[in-house]
mmCIF file of C-alpha atoms in Angstrom:
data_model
loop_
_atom_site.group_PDB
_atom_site.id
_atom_site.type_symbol
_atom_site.label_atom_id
_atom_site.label_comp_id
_atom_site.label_asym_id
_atom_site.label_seq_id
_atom_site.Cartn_x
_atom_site.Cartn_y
_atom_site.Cartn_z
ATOM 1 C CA UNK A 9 0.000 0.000 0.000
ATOM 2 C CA UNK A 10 0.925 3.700 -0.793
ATOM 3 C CA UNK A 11 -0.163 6.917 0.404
ATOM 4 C CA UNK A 12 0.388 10.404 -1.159
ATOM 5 C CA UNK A 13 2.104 13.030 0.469
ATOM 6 C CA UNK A 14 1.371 16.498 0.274
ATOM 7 C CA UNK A 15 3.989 17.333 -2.523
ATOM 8 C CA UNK A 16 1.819 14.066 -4.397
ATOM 9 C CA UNK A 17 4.772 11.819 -4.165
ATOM 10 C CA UNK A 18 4.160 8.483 -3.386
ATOM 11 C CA UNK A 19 5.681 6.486 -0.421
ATOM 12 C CA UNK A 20 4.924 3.027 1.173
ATOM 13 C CA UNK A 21 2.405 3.397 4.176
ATOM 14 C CA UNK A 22 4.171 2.533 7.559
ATOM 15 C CA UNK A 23 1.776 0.836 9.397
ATOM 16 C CA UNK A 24 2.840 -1.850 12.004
ATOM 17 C CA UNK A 25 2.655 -5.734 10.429
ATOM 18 C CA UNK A 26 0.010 -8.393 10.901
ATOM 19 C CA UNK A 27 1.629 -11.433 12.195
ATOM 20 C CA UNK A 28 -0.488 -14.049 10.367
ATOM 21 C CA UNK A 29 2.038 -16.935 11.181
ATOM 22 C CA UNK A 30 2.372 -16.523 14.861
ATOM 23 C CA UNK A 31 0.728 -19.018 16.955
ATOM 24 C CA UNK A 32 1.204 -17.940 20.765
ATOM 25 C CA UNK A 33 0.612 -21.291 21.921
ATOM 26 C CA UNK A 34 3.212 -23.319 19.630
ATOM 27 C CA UNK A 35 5.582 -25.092 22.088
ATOM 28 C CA UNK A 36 8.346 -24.227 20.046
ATOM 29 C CA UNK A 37 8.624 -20.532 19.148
ATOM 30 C CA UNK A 38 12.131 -19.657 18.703
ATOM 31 C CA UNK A 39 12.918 -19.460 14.961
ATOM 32 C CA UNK A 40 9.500 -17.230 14.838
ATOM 33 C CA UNK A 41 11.178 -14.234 17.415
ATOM 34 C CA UNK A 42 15.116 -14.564 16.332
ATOM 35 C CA UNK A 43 13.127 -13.521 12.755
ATOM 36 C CA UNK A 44 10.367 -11.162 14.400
ATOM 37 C CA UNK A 45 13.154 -9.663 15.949
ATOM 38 C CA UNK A 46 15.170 -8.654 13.111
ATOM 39 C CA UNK A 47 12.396 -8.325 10.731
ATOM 40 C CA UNK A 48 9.434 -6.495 12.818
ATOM 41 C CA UNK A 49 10.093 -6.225 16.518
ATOM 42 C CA UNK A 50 6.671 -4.942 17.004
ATOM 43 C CA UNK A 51 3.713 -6.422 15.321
ATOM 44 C CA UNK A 52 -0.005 -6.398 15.628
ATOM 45 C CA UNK A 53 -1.815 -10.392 16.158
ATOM 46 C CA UNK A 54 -4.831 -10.532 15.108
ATOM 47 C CA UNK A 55 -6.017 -13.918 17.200
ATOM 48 C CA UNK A 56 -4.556 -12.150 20.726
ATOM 49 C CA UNK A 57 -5.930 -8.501 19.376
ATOM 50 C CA UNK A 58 -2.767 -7.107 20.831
ATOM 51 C CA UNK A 59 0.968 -5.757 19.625
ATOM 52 C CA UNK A 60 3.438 -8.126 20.595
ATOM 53 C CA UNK A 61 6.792 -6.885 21.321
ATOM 54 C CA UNK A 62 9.710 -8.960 20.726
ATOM 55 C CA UNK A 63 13.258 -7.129 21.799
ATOM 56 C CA UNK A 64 14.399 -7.109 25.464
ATOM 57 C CA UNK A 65 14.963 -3.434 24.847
ATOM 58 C CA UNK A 66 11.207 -2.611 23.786
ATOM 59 C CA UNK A 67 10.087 -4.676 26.652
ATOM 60 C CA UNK A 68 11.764 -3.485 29.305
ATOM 61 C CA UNK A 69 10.897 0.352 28.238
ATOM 62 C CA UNK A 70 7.222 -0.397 28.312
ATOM 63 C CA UNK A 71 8.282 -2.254 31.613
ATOM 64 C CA UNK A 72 9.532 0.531 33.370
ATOM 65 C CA UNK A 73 7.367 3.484 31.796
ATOM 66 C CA UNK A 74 5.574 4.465 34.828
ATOM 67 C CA UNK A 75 3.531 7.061 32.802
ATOM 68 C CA UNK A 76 0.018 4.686 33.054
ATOM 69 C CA UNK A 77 -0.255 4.770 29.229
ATOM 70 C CA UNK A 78 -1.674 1.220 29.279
ATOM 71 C CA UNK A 79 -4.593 -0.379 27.049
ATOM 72 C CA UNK A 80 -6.270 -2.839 29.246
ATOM 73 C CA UNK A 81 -8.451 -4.246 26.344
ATOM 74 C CA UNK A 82 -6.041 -6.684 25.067
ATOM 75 C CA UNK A 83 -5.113 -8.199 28.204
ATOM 76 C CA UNK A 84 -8.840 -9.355 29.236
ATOM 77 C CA UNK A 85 -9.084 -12.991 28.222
ATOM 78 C CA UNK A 86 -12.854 -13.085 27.108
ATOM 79 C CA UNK A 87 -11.681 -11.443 23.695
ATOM 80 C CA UNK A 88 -10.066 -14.704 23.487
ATOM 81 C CA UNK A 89 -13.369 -17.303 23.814
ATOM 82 C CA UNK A 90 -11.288 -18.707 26.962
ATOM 83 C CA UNK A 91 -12.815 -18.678 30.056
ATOM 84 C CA UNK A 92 -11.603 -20.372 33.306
ATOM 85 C CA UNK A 93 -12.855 -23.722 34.278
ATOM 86 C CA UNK A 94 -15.807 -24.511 36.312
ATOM 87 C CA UNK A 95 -13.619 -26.258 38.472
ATOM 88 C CA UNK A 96 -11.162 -23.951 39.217
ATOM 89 C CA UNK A 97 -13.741 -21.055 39.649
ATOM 90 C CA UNK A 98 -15.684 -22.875 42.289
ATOM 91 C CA UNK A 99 -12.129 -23.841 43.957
ATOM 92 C CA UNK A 100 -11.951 -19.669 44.092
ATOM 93 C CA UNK A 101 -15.065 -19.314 45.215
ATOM 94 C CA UNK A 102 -14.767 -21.334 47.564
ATOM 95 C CA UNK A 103 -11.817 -20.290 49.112
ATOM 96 C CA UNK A 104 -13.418 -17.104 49.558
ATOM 97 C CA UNK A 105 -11.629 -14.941 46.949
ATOM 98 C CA UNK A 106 -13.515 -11.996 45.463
ATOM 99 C CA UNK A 107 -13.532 -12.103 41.400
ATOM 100 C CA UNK A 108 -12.405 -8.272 41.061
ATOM 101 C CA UNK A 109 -9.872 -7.427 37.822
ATOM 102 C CA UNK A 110 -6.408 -7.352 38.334
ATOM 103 C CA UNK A 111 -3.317 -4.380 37.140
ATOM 104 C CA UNK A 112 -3.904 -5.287 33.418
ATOM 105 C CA UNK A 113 -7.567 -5.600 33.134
ATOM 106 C CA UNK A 114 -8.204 -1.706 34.121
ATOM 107 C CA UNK A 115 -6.531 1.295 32.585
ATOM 108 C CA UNK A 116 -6.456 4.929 33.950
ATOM 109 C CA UNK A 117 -6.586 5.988 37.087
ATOM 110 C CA UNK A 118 -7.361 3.111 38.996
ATOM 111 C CA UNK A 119 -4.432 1.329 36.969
ATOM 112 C CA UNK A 120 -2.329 4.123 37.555
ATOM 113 C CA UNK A 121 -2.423 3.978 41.494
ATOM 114 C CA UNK A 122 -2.626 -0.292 41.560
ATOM 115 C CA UNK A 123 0.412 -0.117 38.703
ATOM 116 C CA UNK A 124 2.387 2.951 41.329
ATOM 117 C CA UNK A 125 2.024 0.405 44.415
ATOM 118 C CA UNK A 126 3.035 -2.805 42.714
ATOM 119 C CA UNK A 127 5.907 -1.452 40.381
ATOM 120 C CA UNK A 128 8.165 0.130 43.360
ATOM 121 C CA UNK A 129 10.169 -3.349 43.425
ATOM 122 C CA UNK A 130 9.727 -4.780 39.806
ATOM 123 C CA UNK A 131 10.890 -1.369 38.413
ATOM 124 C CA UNK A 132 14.287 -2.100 40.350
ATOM 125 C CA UNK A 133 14.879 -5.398 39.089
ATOM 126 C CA UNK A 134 14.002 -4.557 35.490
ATOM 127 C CA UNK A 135 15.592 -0.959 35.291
ATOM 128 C CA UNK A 136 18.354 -1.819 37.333
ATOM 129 C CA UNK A 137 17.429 1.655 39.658
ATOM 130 C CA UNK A 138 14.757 2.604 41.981
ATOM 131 C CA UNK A 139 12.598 5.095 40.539
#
């Protein structure tokens, strides 16, 4: 695809790629991210409707970015058809535990102060300094 620039010259869109071969839950990934990696370190998956990232460095920046620009959309599992099993939900339930969303199923505020509470250590051990 091409789009037209202001001056009319053509140039090739830049738009992040579809990842139509990836399949998250193949036991054996590794020849798909030593490509991804070198050929598009960020791509979009349809099936996960989410960007995956695949370089330590991209990962650890959105890792340590403490600025609560998070999407929690792609990491709620119903987009997926999955839901937990019966079993394990009444084992839950059972023990008492409320069903309320965790850090990555809420964005703004509320994932703001949960993310500020729970990051203090992991931000350390990723970033290598307190923040």
């Amino acid at each position: 695809m091409t789009s037209e620039t202001t001056s009319g010259e053509q140039r090739p869109e830049r738009r992040c790629p579809v990842a139509h071969d990836f399949d998250p839950f193949e036991g054996m990934p590794h020849a798909f991210f030593a490509d991804a990696r070198r050929d598009r370190p960020v791509f979009f998956h349809e099936g996960l409707n989410a960007y995956v990232l695949t370089r330590y460095e991209d990962c650890r920046a959105l890792l340590t970015d403490t600025s609560g620009r998070v999407s929690a959309r792609p990491a709620v599992m119903q987009h997926l058809n999955v839901a937990p099993s019966p079993a394990a939900m009444k084992i839950i339930a059972d023990a008492g535990f409320p069903r309320v969303p965790g850090l990555v199923d809420v964005d703004g505020a509320v994932h703001q102060l949960n993310r500020r509470v729970t990051q203090a250590g992991s931000v350390a051990k990723i970033g290598g300094s307190q923040r």
